[in-house]
Amino acid sequence: MNTVWHHGKITKTERHALNGHGSALVWITGLPASGKSTIAHELEYQLINNGIRAFVLDGDNIRHGLNKDLGFSASDRRENLRRVGEVARLFVESGIVAIAAFASPYKADRQMVRELFNEGEFIEVHLNCDLCVCESRDPKGHYKKARAGEIKNFTGVSDPYEPPDNPEITLDTEKISADESVERIISYLKEKRII
């Protein structure tokens, strides 16, 4: 391949100074219906309202455009996350707090994305919620369809979910609210002086 990364004249540090805050990727992982999208969008809302530049990369939204050519096989899931990781890396380089809401069920795939970032820039948030609780929520009716065999390769039903071994943050979303979950993520970002 005859391509070379072109370095611009503005550094990430200069972008941080301009914004008045750092940048990172908040990677929210968990079973379907564990609260990923709800927490991601509330986190974005809270950050923006406090003057922090932030943007959500949501699993469903990404599959409407950038990754609409991918299915849900293990290899397609990996490619889905590889692309998202590369996009998120550009967001972080631009000085934005990127928020990714993806089931991302395989440890190896999450590690692949983590390796794209500098130390401390990838913040893995595990939404720990029992399968039966997620299934009882089922806001999109996906669990019901998966149990009926209408959806193949569905995480938690016909495909596994491998919880993180050492996430930066674990949130028990069957016990705490979305608002409390967001507060904990914001506290972590402040503690690490990202915001």
Backbone as a chain_set.jsonl record, in Angstrom:
{"seq": "MNTVWHHGKITKTERHALNGHGSALVWITGLPASGKSTIAHELEYQLINNGIRAFVLDGDNIRHGLNKDLGFSASDRRENLRRVGEVARLFVESGIVAIAAFASPYKADRQMVRELFNEGEFIEVHLNCDLCVCESRDPKGHYKKARAGEIKNFTGVSDPYEPPDNPEITLDTEKISADESVERIISYLKEKRII", "coords": {"N": [[0.851, -1.177, 0.0], [0.6, 2.164, -0.894], [0.372, 4.446, 0.828], [0.739, 7.168, 3.074], [0.594, 8.352, 6.373], [-0.647, 11.549, 6.863], [0.435, 14.212, 8.683], [-1.151, 16.869, 10.262], [-0.971, 20.469, 10.866], [-1.902, 21.179, 13.31], [-1.882, 20.057, 16.589], [-3.074, 17.368, 18.703], [-2.902, 18.105, 21.38], [-2.987, 20.882, 21.163], [-5.573, 21.148, 20.241], [-6.949, 20.253, 22.483], [-6.323, 22.327, 24.242], [-7.639, 24.448, 22.98], [-10.297, 23.566, 23.18], [-10.582, 23.338, 25.923], [-10.67, 21.019, 27.343], [-9.829, 17.491, 27.548], [-9.632, 14.564, 25.387], [-11.193, 11.421, 24.627], [-12.143, 7.959, 24.195], [-15.135, 6.67, 25.154], [-16.134, 3.586, 25.649], [-18.925, 1.763, 25.535], [-20.096, -1.255, 26.555], [-22.13, -4.202, 26.525], [-24.855, -6.504, 27.101], [-27.602, -6.728, 24.708], [-30.189, -4.389, 25.341], [-29.244, -3.664, 27.819], [-28.856, -1.062, 28.391], [-27.164, 0.562, 26.902], [-27.42, 2.468, 24.657], [-29.192, 4.348, 25.766], [-27.73, 5.313, 28.001], [-25.424, 6.239, 26.687], [-26.414, 8.35, 25.057], [-27.507, 10.05, 26.976], [-25.203, 10.654, 28.399], [-23.756, 12.047, 26.418], [-25.496, 14.256, 26.137], [-25.337, 15.436, 28.709], [-22.591, 16.08, 28.812], [-22.272, 17.866, 26.612], [-23.979, 19.925, 27.47], [-22.427, 20.901, 29.461], [-20.379, 22.156, 28.24], [-18.572, 20.46, 26.989], [-17.166, 18.98, 24.213], [-18.67, 16.416, 22.526], [-19.649, 13.24, 21.085], [-21.891, 10.695, 20.006], [-21.36, 7.465, 18.823], [-23.427, 5.243, 17.688], [-24.438, 1.868, 17.758], [-26.679, 0.874, 16.178], [-27.189, 3.115, 14.529], [-24.78, 3.405, 13.108], [-24.851, 1.147, 11.52], [-26.716, 1.845, 9.662], [-25.464, 3.34, 7.782], [-22.334, 3.764, 7.408], [-21.601, 1.063, 7.992], [-23.473, -0.525, 6.686], [-23.173, -2.606, 4.955], [-22.502, -4.845, 6.33], [-23.09, -7.913, 8.123], [-24.007, -9.985, 10.915], [-22.237, -11.974, 11.567], [-19.358, -13.457, 13.201], [-17.012, -12.518, 11.955], [-17.99, -10.307, 10.522], [-18.912, -8.74, 12.639], [-16.48, -8.15, 13.852], [-15.238, -6.603, 11.845], [-17.068, -4.492, 11.754], [-16.594, -3.311, 14.271], [-13.897, -2.683, 13.985], [-13.943, -0.684, 12.02], [-15.505, 1.247, 13.344], [-13.822, 1.761, 15.51], [-11.665, 2.986, 14.187], [-12.891, 5.302, 13.186], [-13.641, 6.465, 15.618], [-11.126, 6.939, 16.653], [-10.275, 9.049, 15.029], [-12.076, 11.01, 15.891], [-11.216, 11.312, 18.561], [-8.63, 12.235, 18.1], [-9.337, 14.688, 17.062], [-10.074, 16.055, 19.272], [-12.416, 15.505, 20.586], [-14.743, 14.048, 22.905], [-15.477, 10.914, 22.337], [-18.179, 8.645, 22.217], [-19.009, 5.376, 22.294], [-21.514, 3.05, 21.656], [-21.921, -0.137, 21.753], [-22.724, -3.569, 21.551], [-20.573, -5.274, 21.239], [-19.498, -8.081, 21.649], [-17.233, -9.749, 21.881], [-14.183, -10.295, 23.556], [-11.652, -10.127, 22.284], [-12.149, -8.479, 20.09], [-12.818, -6.049, 21.293], [-10.382, -5.528, 22.512], [-8.803, -5.182, 20.245], [-9.769, -2.722, 19.345], [-9.1, -1.121, 21.561], [-6.318, -1.09, 21.328], [-5.848, 0.769, 19.366], [-5.607, 3.179, 20.552], [-3.967, 5.664, 22.63], [-2.515, 5.145, 25.897], [-4.905, 5.353, 28.443], [-6.799, 6.655, 26.881], [-8.815, 5.029, 25.964], [-11.714, 4.046, 27.342], [-13.239, 1.585, 28.845], [-16.514, 0.712, 29.459], [-18.449, -1.363, 31.211], [-21.651, -2.554, 31.063], [-23.212, -4.186, 33.363], [-25.609, -6.416, 33.426], [-28.069, -8.687, 34.114], [-28.971, -11.373, 31.94], [-31.682, -12.215, 31.955], [-32.972, -9.936, 32.912], [-32.383, -8.052, 30.919], [-33.682, -9.301, 28.817], [-36.311, -9.167, 29.713], [-36.795, -6.488, 29.471], [-36.436, -5.803, 26.669], [-36.851, -3.689, 24.528], [-36.955, -3.395, 21.747], [-38.005, -5.706, 20.833], [-36.291, -7.693, 20.032], [-35.16, -9.876, 21.448], [-37.332, -11.597, 21.704], [-37.794, -12.204, 18.997], [-35.344, -13.403, 18.425], [-35.412, -15.658, 20.081], [-37.434, -16.982, 18.802], [-36.183, -17.748, 16.572], [-36.055, -15.997, 14.474], [-34.155, -14.019, 14.303], [-30.842, -14.356, 13.646], [-27.606, -15.136, 15.092], [-27.727, -13.603, 17.5], [-26.681, -11.684, 20.154], [-26.283, -13.039, 23.347], [-28.322, -14.837, 23.068], [-28.239, -16.629, 20.666], [-25.625, -16.185, 20.123], [-22.536, -15.728, 21.906], [-21.796, -13.625, 24.815], [-18.977, -12.065, 25.932], [-17.981, -10.938, 28.888], [-16.046, -8.061, 29.94], [-12.771, -8.43, 31.426], [-11.28, -6.588, 32.944], [-12.582, -3.879, 33.037], [-12.556, -0.281, 32.806], [-14.684, 0.925, 34.062], [-17.469, -0.428, 35.756], [-20.898, -0.855, 35.579], [-23.797, -1.605, 37.255], [-26.484, -2.038, 35.731], [-28.959, -3.11, 36.167], [-29.557, -2.416, 38.65], [-28.966, 0.284, 39.133], [-29.852, 3.609, 38.04], [-30.061, 5.153, 34.744], [-29.279, 7.823, 34.914], [-27.669, 7.82, 37.232], [-25.689, 6.123, 36.34], [-24.548, 7.654, 34.289], [-23.564, 9.785, 35.83], [-21.516, 8.465, 37.219], [-19.762, 7.833, 35.138], [-19.042, 10.396, 34.275], [-17.806, 11.316, 36.607], [-15.56, 9.663, 36.607], [-14.283, 10.579, 34.246], [-13.649, 13.143, 35.076], [-11.987, 12.589, 37.258], [-9.813, 11.467, 35.923], [-8.948, 13.652, 34.625], [-9.778, 14.244, 32.06], [-11.932, 15.711, 31.431]], "CA": [[0.0, 0.0, 0.0], [1.435, 3.351, -1.052], [-0.186, 5.599, 1.529], [1.507, 7.627, 4.235], [-0.229, 9.2, 7.24], [-0.3, 12.964, 6.761], [0.283, 14.923, 9.958], [-1.54, 18.263, 10.094], [-0.193, 21.477, 11.59], [-2.496, 21.353, 14.635], [-1.734, 18.833, 17.377], [-4.169, 17.027, 19.609], [-2.714, 18.934, 22.579], [-3.481, 22.228, 20.834], [-7.032, 21.055, 20.175], [-7.394, 20.175, 23.876], [-6.229, 23.68, 24.796], [-8.711, 25.226, 22.366], [-11.573, 23.096, 23.726], [-10.622, 23.444, 27.376], [-10.806, 19.665, 27.897], [-9.159, 16.435, 26.808], [-10.486, 13.707, 24.562], [-11.058, 9.986, 24.895], [-13.25, 7.134, 23.719], [-15.891, 5.947, 26.181], [-16.662, 2.427, 24.928], [-19.957, 1.155, 26.376], [-20.374, -2.614, 26.101], [-23.06, -4.956, 27.351], [-25.897, -7.24, 26.387], [-28.708, -5.921, 24.187], [-31.161, -3.9, 26.332], [-28.606, -3.385, 29.114], [-28.899, 0.388, 28.594], [-26.04, 1.214, 26.212], [-27.798, 3.673, 23.907], [-29.784, 5.315, 26.706], [-26.639, 5.918, 28.775], [-24.543, 6.967, 25.765], [-27.024, 9.612, 24.631], [-27.617, 10.921, 28.147], [-23.836, 11.126, 28.666], [-23.49, 13.081, 25.417], [-26.319, 15.412, 26.487], [-24.763, 16.072, 29.905], [-21.288, 16.658, 28.471], [-22.495, 19.041, 25.753], [-24.551, 20.992, 28.301], [-21.367, 21.426, 30.324], [-19.334, 22.735, 27.404], [-17.625, 19.432, 26.543], [-17.474, 18.497, 22.865], [-18.876, 14.969, 22.605], [-20.488, 12.682, 20.023], [-22.191, 9.275, 20.157], [-21.351, 6.509, 17.719], [-24.376, 4.244, 18.162], [-24.383, 0.65, 16.954], [-27.739, 0.823, 15.172], [-27.017, 4.216, 13.582], [-23.624, 3.108, 12.26], [-25.241, 0.111, 10.552], [-27.57, 2.444, 8.63], [-24.637, 4.012, 6.789], [-20.952, 3.3, 7.275], [-21.466, -0.394, 8.057], [-24.701, -1.177, 6.224], [-22.816, -3.774, 4.157], [-22.064, -5.919, 7.23], [-24.074, -8.685, 8.864], [-23.727, -10.201, 12.333], [-21.31, -13.085, 11.793], [-18.215, -13.039, 14.024], [-16.083, -11.718, 11.144], [-18.627, -9.02, 10.241], [-18.896, -7.964, 13.888], [-15.11, -7.655, 14.026], [-15.031, -5.515, 10.887], [-17.909, -3.404, 12.238], [-15.9, -2.637, 15.372], [-12.642, -2.113, 13.471], [-14.288, 0.588, 11.364], [-15.939, 2.185, 14.388], [-12.617, 2.148, 16.241], [-10.893, 3.939, 13.374], [-13.634, 6.571, 13.193], [-13.517, 7.018, 16.973], [-9.756, 7.447, 16.806], [-10.256, 10.375, 14.408], [-12.788, 11.906, 16.802], [-10.34, 11.583, 19.705], [-7.555, 13.095, 17.589], [-9.887, 16.021, 16.831], [-10.307, 16.688, 20.567], [-13.788, 15.227, 21.025], [-15.012, 12.853, 23.712], [-16.309, 10.005, 21.557], [-18.913, 7.681, 23.033], [-19.425, 4.268, 21.435], [-22.475, 2.154, 22.302], [-21.919, -1.361, 20.953], [-22.679, -4.802, 22.34], [-19.173, -5.711, 21.13], [-19.53, -9.227, 22.555], [-15.997, -10.544, 21.976], [-13.051, -9.616, 24.204], [-10.575, -9.872, 21.325], [-12.525, -7.337, 19.257], [-12.679, -4.831, 22.112], [-8.94, -5.318, 22.675], [-8.338, -4.65, 18.966], [-10.087, -1.29, 19.333], [-8.286, -0.487, 22.608], [-4.937, -0.937, 20.857], [-5.76, 1.926, 18.469], [-5.557, 4.401, 21.355], [-2.915, 5.854, 23.628], [-2.861, 4.765, 27.27], [-5.847, 6.243, 29.105], [-7.776, 7.238, 25.962], [-9.893, 4.06, 25.756], [-12.359, 3.819, 28.633], [-14.233, 0.535, 28.67], [-17.594, 0.76, 30.441], [-19.239, -2.593, 31.108], [-22.981, -2.522, 31.663], [-23.438, -5.511, 33.925], [-27.056, -6.577, 33.601], [-28.404, -10.098, 33.901], [-29.673, -11.658, 30.694], [-33.145, -12.266, 32.147], [-33.437, -8.547, 33.055], [-32.331, -7.475, 29.568], [-34.73, -9.915, 28.012], [-37.615, -8.671, 30.167], [-36.94, -5.123, 28.942], [-36.62, -6.062, 25.233], [-37.596, -2.561, 23.949], [-37.096, -3.509, 20.286], [-38.569, -7.009, 20.512], [-35.265, -8.536, 19.418], [-35.009, -11.147, 22.17], [-38.474, -12.435, 21.32], [-37.533, -12.683, 17.64], [-34.19, -14.316, 18.476], [-35.884, -16.914, 20.681], [-38.286, -17.63, 17.805], [-35.342, -18.119, 15.432], [-36.192, -15.009, 13.399], [-32.902, -13.262, 14.242], [-29.684, -15.234, 13.84], [-26.402, -14.525, 15.677], [-28.131, -12.55, 18.427], [-25.874, -11.715, 21.37], [-26.98, -13.445, 24.557], [-29.255, -15.927, 22.762], [-27.572, -17.586, 19.775], [-24.198, -15.826, 20.125], [-22.105, -15.459, 23.284], [-21.284, -12.317, 25.241], [-17.82, -12.241, 26.808], [-17.814, -9.708, 29.667], [-14.654, -7.628, 30.123], [-12.075, -8.867, 32.638], [-10.829, -5.428, 33.725], [-13.039, -2.601, 32.467], [-12.288, 0.903, 33.632], [-15.895, 1.192, 34.837], [-18.558, -1.407, 35.694], [-22.16, -0.288, 36.056], [-24.844, -2.618, 37.411], [-27.642, -1.294, 35.232], [-30.242, -3.639, 36.644], [-29.734, -1.87, 40.003], [-28.833, 1.749, 39.175], [-30.523, 4.309, 36.946], [-29.23, 5.719, 33.678], [-28.703, 9.073, 35.419], [-26.564, 7.483, 38.137], [-24.637, 5.559, 35.499], [-23.882, 8.786, 33.636], [-22.808, 10.496, 36.878], [-20.299, 7.708, 37.509], [-18.838, 7.994, 34.007], [-18.543, 11.774, 34.331], [-16.857, 11.372, 37.733], [-14.322, 9.021, 36.148], [-13.647, 11.492, 33.301], [-13.073, 14.242, 35.862], [-10.879, 12.029, 38.047], [-8.69, 11.255, 35.012], [-8.662, 14.971, 34.067], [-10.126, 14.329, 30.645], [-12.813, 16.89, 31.398]], "C": [[0.891, 1.233, 0.0], [0.8, 4.581, -0.425], [0.658, 5.903, 2.76], [0.601, 8.539, 5.048], [0.259, 10.639, 7.149], [-0.579, 13.655, 8.085], [-0.045, 16.383, 9.681], [-0.684, 19.195, 10.944], [-0.706, 21.684, 13.012], [-2.416, 20.025, 15.384], [-2.981, 18.579, 18.23], [-4.09, 17.879, 20.882], [-3.226, 20.349, 22.341], [-5.01, 22.231, 20.744], [-7.624, 20.986, 21.591], [-7.382, 21.57, 24.509], [-7.358, 24.568, 24.259], [-10.07, 24.862, 22.975], [-11.706, 23.325, 25.222], [-10.86, 22.107, 28.055], [-10.057, 18.675, 27.013], [-10.132, 15.652, 25.946], [-10.195, 12.247, 24.875], [-12.225, 9.284, 24.214], [-13.86, 6.414, 24.911], [-16.61, 4.817, 25.447], [-17.629, 1.688, 25.852], [-20.341, -0.194, 25.785], [-21.329, -3.306, 27.065], [-24.069, -5.67, 26.48], [-26.916, -6.285, 25.758], [-29.716, -5.627, 25.306], [-30.572, -3.721, 27.725], [-28.554, -1.886, 29.402], [-27.845, 1.174, 27.837], [-26.425, 2.529, 25.534], [-28.365, 4.748, 24.827], [-28.687, 6.048, 27.465], [-25.737, 6.753, 27.872], [-25.133, 8.325, 25.403], [-27.234, 10.569, 25.797], [-26.248, 11.481, 28.526], [-23.476, 12.249, 27.698], [-24.212, 14.371, 25.78], [-25.715, 16.176, 27.671], [-23.426, 16.744, 29.59], [-21.455, 17.932, 27.65], [-23.04, 20.208, 26.573], [-23.556, 21.574, 29.293], [-20.157, 21.893, 29.52], [-18.283, 21.748, 26.917], [-18.063, 18.944, 25.174], [-17.527, 16.968, 22.897], [-19.768, 14.522, 21.454], [-20.649, 11.19, 20.219], [-22.086, 8.555, 18.819], [-22.204, 5.343, 18.209], [-24.413, 3.062, 17.196], [-25.423, 0.589, 15.851], [-27.54, 1.901, 14.114], [-25.868, 3.946, 12.613], [-23.994, 2.091, 11.18], [-26.24, 0.62, 9.505], [-26.737, 3.066, 7.518], [-23.294, 3.345, 6.605], [-20.84, 1.778, 7.181], [-22.719, -1.141, 7.587], [-24.421, -2.415, 5.382], [-22.439, -4.98, 5.018], [-23.235, -6.605, 7.912], [-23.649, -8.849, 10.311], [-22.915, -11.462, 12.59], [-20.152, -12.562, 12.636], [-17.264, -12.158, 13.218], [-16.682, -10.36, 10.789], [-18.676, -8.138, 11.491], [-17.511, -7.359, 14.113], [-14.842, -6.474, 13.094], [-15.855, -4.288, 11.267], [-17.162, -2.604, 13.312], [-14.576, -2.039, 14.931], [-12.916, -0.749, 12.842], [-14.683, 1.645, 12.393], [-14.726, 2.677, 15.185], [-11.793, 3.175, 15.484], [-11.571, 5.299, 13.318], [-13.494, 7.245, 14.558], [-12.129, 7.591, 17.203], [-9.63, 8.841, 16.184], [-10.972, 11.4, 15.277], [-11.887, 12.298, 17.974], [-9.182, 12.478, 19.281], [-8.048, 14.527, 17.396], [-10.252, 16.744, 18.13], [-11.678, 16.442, 21.151], [-13.816, 14.021, 21.959], [-15.985, 12.008, 22.898], [-16.945, 8.989, 22.497], [-19.431, 6.603, 22.094], [-20.334, 3.336, 22.213], [-22.649, 0.923, 21.413], [-21.916, -2.568, 21.875], [-21.25, -5.326, 22.39], [-18.91, -6.937, 22.009], [-18.212, -9.97, 22.76], [-14.847, -9.724, 22.559], [-11.975, -9.224, 23.207], [-10.888, -8.657, 20.455], [-12.41, -6.026, 20.032], [-11.201, -4.505, 22.327], [-8.342, -4.719, 21.404], [-8.588, -3.137, 18.906], [-9.236, -0.56, 20.368], [-6.88, -0.176, 22.104], [-4.753, 0.2, 19.858], [-5.463, 3.22, 19.225], [-4.353, 4.442, 22.28], [-3.433, 5.415, 24.997], [-3.8, 5.811, 27.87], [-6.914, 6.839, 28.199], [-8.964, 6.309, 25.687], [-10.458, 3.7, 27.12], [-13.485, 2.814, 28.418], [-15.237, 0.578, 29.82], [-18.456, -0.477, 30.223], [-20.567, -2.4, 31.817], [-23.321, -3.939, 32.076], [-24.921, -5.637, 34.241], [-27.394, -8.016, 33.239], [-29.237, -10.272, 32.634], [-31.193, -11.633, 30.867], [-33.724, -10.863, 32.309], [-33.459, -7.872, 31.69], [-33.476, -8.005, 28.714], [-36.111, -9.44, 28.438], [-37.867, -7.247, 29.682], [-37.298, -5.183, 27.452], [-37.362, -4.936, 24.495], [-37.825, -2.673, 22.44], [-37.709, -4.845, 19.863], [-37.581, -7.991, 19.91], [-35.088, -9.87, 20.12], [-36.121, -12.113, 21.77], [-38.249, -13.036, 19.934], [-36.377, -13.676, 17.619], [-34.597, -15.668, 19.043], [-36.753, -17.706, 19.697], [-37.491, -18.048, 16.565], [-35.42, -17.15, 14.266], [-34.952, -14.137, 13.245], [-31.774, -14.228, 14.565], [-28.538, -14.445, 14.482], [-26.735, -13.387, 16.642], [-27.394, -12.721, 19.751], [-26.733, -12.044, 22.593], [-27.945, -14.598, 24.335], [-28.541, -16.976, 21.906], [-26.097, -17.28, 19.577], [-23.799, -15.468, 21.556], [-21.833, -13.979, 23.533], [-20.17, -12.588, 26.241], [-17.614, -10.954, 27.595], [-16.341, -9.345, 29.826], [-14.071, -8.154, 31.428], [-11.739, -7.68, 33.544], [-11.29, -4.115, 33.103], [-12.67, -1.449, 33.389], [-13.472, 1.189, 34.551], [-16.867, 0.019, 34.657], [-19.795, -0.77, 36.304], [-23.2, -1.398, 36.1], [-26.177, -1.992, 37.018], [-28.979, -1.948, 35.542], [-30.569, -3.056, 38.015], [-29.681, -0.351, 40.059], [-29.445, 2.367, 37.915], [-29.527, 4.768, 35.891], [-28.555, 6.996, 34.163], [-27.522, 8.797, 36.342], [-25.397, 6.898, 37.358], [-23.833, 6.668, 34.83], [-23.046, 9.569, 34.643], [-21.493, 9.789, 37.173], [-19.284, 7.836, 36.381], [-18.233, 9.395, 34.034], [-17.537, 11.926, 35.468], [-15.52, 10.766, 37.339], [-13.565, 9.954, 35.189], [-13.0, 12.672, 34.017], [-11.856, 13.772, 36.65], [-9.627, 11.857, 37.193], [-8.287, 12.531, 34.287], [-8.822, 15.027, 32.549], [-11.06, 15.514, 30.444], [-12.625, 17.685, 32.684]], "O": [[1.824, 1.335, 0.797], [0.7, 5.631, -1.06], [1.213, 5.006, 3.394], [-0.083, 9.398, 4.491], [1.444, 10.911, 7.338], [-1.719, 13.674, 8.55], [0.683, 17.062, 8.957], [0.218, 18.75, 11.655], [-0.023, 22.296, 13.833], [-2.835, 18.989, 14.867], [-3.812, 19.464, 18.438], [-5.118, 18.321, 21.395], [-3.835, 20.945, 23.229], [-5.657, 23.204, 21.129], [-8.665, 21.583, 21.865], [-8.313, 21.946, 25.222], [-7.955, 25.344, 25.005], [-10.889, 25.738, 23.251], [-12.814, 23.488, 25.733], [-11.218, 22.07, 29.232], [-9.699, 18.984, 25.877], [-11.296, 16.024, 25.794], [-9.106, 11.889, 25.323], [-13.16, 9.918, 23.726], [-13.186, 5.644, 25.595], [-17.572, 5.054, 24.717], [-17.212, 1.065, 26.829], [-20.844, -0.275, 24.665], [-21.332, -3.029, 28.265], [-24.125, -5.46, 25.268], [-27.076, -5.157, 26.224], [-30.048, -6.501, 26.106], [-31.312, -3.635, 28.705], [-28.246, -1.478, 30.521], [-27.653, 2.358, 28.115], [-25.831, 3.573, 25.804], [-28.048, 5.927, 24.676], [-28.714, 7.275, 27.561], [-25.329, 7.852, 28.247], [-24.432, 9.336, 25.437], [-27.145, 11.783, 25.617], [-26.136, 12.639, 28.926], [-22.95, 13.283, 28.11], [-23.624, 15.451, 25.739], [-25.597, 17.401, 27.639], [-23.164, 17.855, 30.052], [-20.848, 18.958, 27.959], [-22.614, 21.349, 26.394], [-23.81, 22.617, 29.896], [-19.053, 22.011, 30.051], [-17.21, 22.16, 26.476], [-19.211, 18.538, 24.997], [-16.548, 16.312, 23.252], [-20.544, 15.31, 20.913], [-19.692, 10.491, 20.553], [-22.654, 8.989, 17.817], [-21.764, 4.55, 19.041], [-24.419, 3.237, 15.977], [-25.091, 0.286, 14.705], [-27.702, 1.633, 12.923], [-25.984, 4.232, 11.421], [-23.503, 2.171, 10.054], [-26.569, -0.102, 8.563], [-27.247, 3.299, 6.422], [-23.131, 2.47, 5.755], [-20.065, 1.264, 6.375], [-22.989, -2.255, 8.037], [-25.333, -3.198, 5.119], [-22.092, -6.032, 4.481], [-24.241, -5.974, 8.237], [-23.007, -7.965, 10.878], [-22.902, -11.969, 13.712], [-19.984, -11.35, 12.771], [-16.761, -11.159, 13.734], [-15.963, -9.362, 10.758], [-18.5, -6.923, 11.401], [-17.386, -6.202, 14.513], [-14.282, -5.462, 13.515], [-15.386, -3.16, 11.115], [-17.11, -1.375, 13.261], [-14.167, -0.998, 15.444], [-12.203, 0.22, 13.103], [-14.247, 2.793, 12.317], [-14.619, 3.864, 15.495], [-11.282, 4.126, 16.074], [-10.905, 6.331, 13.393], [-13.258, 8.45, 14.64], [-11.976, 8.612, 17.874], [-8.961, 9.713, 16.739], [-10.521, 12.54, 15.388], [-11.805, 13.471, 18.335], [-8.793, 13.381, 20.021], [-7.277, 15.474, 17.547], [-10.685, 17.896, 18.104], [-12.068, 17.101, 22.115], [-13.018, 13.094, 21.822], [-17.165, 12.339, 22.782], [-16.318, 8.535, 23.455], [-20.213, 6.895, 21.19], [-19.98, 2.879, 23.3], [-23.418, 0.936, 20.452], [-21.191, -2.592, 22.87], [-20.771, -5.763, 23.436], [-18.184, -6.847, 23.0], [-18.083, -10.741, 23.711], [-14.573, -8.609, 22.116], [-11.441, -8.117, 23.271], [-9.987, -7.888, 20.119], [-11.96, -5.016, 19.492], [-10.816, -3.336, 22.323], [-7.473, -3.849, 21.475], [-7.726, -2.373, 18.472], [-8.704, 0.513, 20.081], [-6.319, 0.874, 22.417], [-3.621, 0.559, 19.536], [-5.112, 4.233, 18.621], [-3.796, 3.412, 22.661], [-4.641, 5.327, 25.218], [-3.522, 7.009, 27.813], [-7.848, 7.472, 28.691], [-10.009, 6.767, 25.225], [-9.765, 3.118, 27.955], [-14.541, 3.147, 27.881], [-14.869, 0.493, 30.992], [-19.107, -0.622, 29.189], [-20.611, -2.119, 33.014], [-23.672, -4.78, 31.248], [-25.422, -5.044, 35.196], [-27.032, -8.492, 32.163], [-30.083, -9.442, 32.303], [-31.908, -11.093, 30.023], [-34.855, -10.617, 31.889], [-34.429, -7.2, 31.339], [-34.14, -7.261, 27.993], [-37.001, -9.321, 27.597], [-39.016, -6.843, 29.503], [-38.339, -4.675, 27.035], [-38.404, -5.194, 23.891], [-38.784, -2.106, 21.916], [-37.909, -5.089, 18.674], [-37.98, -9.007, 19.341], [-34.887, -10.892, 19.463], [-35.877, -13.295, 21.529], [-38.481, -14.225, 19.719], [-36.415, -14.667, 16.89], [-34.173, -16.708, 18.539], [-36.805, -18.935, 19.748], [-38.042, -18.626, 15.629], [-34.91, -17.441, 13.184], [-34.719, -13.576, 12.174], [-31.756, -14.842, 15.631], [-28.517, -13.216, 14.415], [-26.1, -12.332, 16.608], [-27.474, -13.772, 20.387], [-27.763, -11.417, 22.838], [-28.347, -15.267, 25.288], [-28.271, -18.083, 22.373], [-25.391, -18.048, 18.924], [-24.617, -14.966, 22.328], [-21.664, -13.192, 22.602], [-20.378, -13.247, 27.26], [-17.124, -9.97, 27.04], [-15.483, -10.227, 29.843], [-14.787, -8.307, 32.418], [-11.894, -7.759, 34.762], [-10.455, -3.314, 32.681], [-12.496, -1.627, 34.595], [-13.292, 1.642, 35.682], [-17.063, -0.467, 33.543], [-19.749, -0.217, 37.403], [-23.453, -2.056, 35.091], [-26.907, -1.481, 37.866], [-30.028, -1.393, 35.212], [-31.696, -3.174, 38.495], [-30.29, 0.25, 40.944], [-29.539, 1.723, 36.87], [-28.316, 4.771, 36.114], [-27.386, 7.23, 33.859], [-26.491, 9.462, 36.248], [-24.238, 7.155, 37.687], [-22.603, 6.632, 34.803], [-21.926, 9.973, 34.33], [-20.465, 10.441, 37.358], [-18.083, 7.936, 36.632], [-17.028, 9.552, 33.836], [-16.518, 12.598, 35.304], [-14.466, 11.293, 37.695], [-12.348, 10.104, 35.303], [-11.935, 13.143, 33.618], [-10.832, 14.453, 36.707], [-8.512, 12.071, 37.668], [-7.396, 12.512, 33.438], [-8.108, 15.749, 31.853], [-10.995, 16.22, 29.438], [-13.268, 18.718, 32.871]]}, "num_chains": 1, "name": "protein.A"}
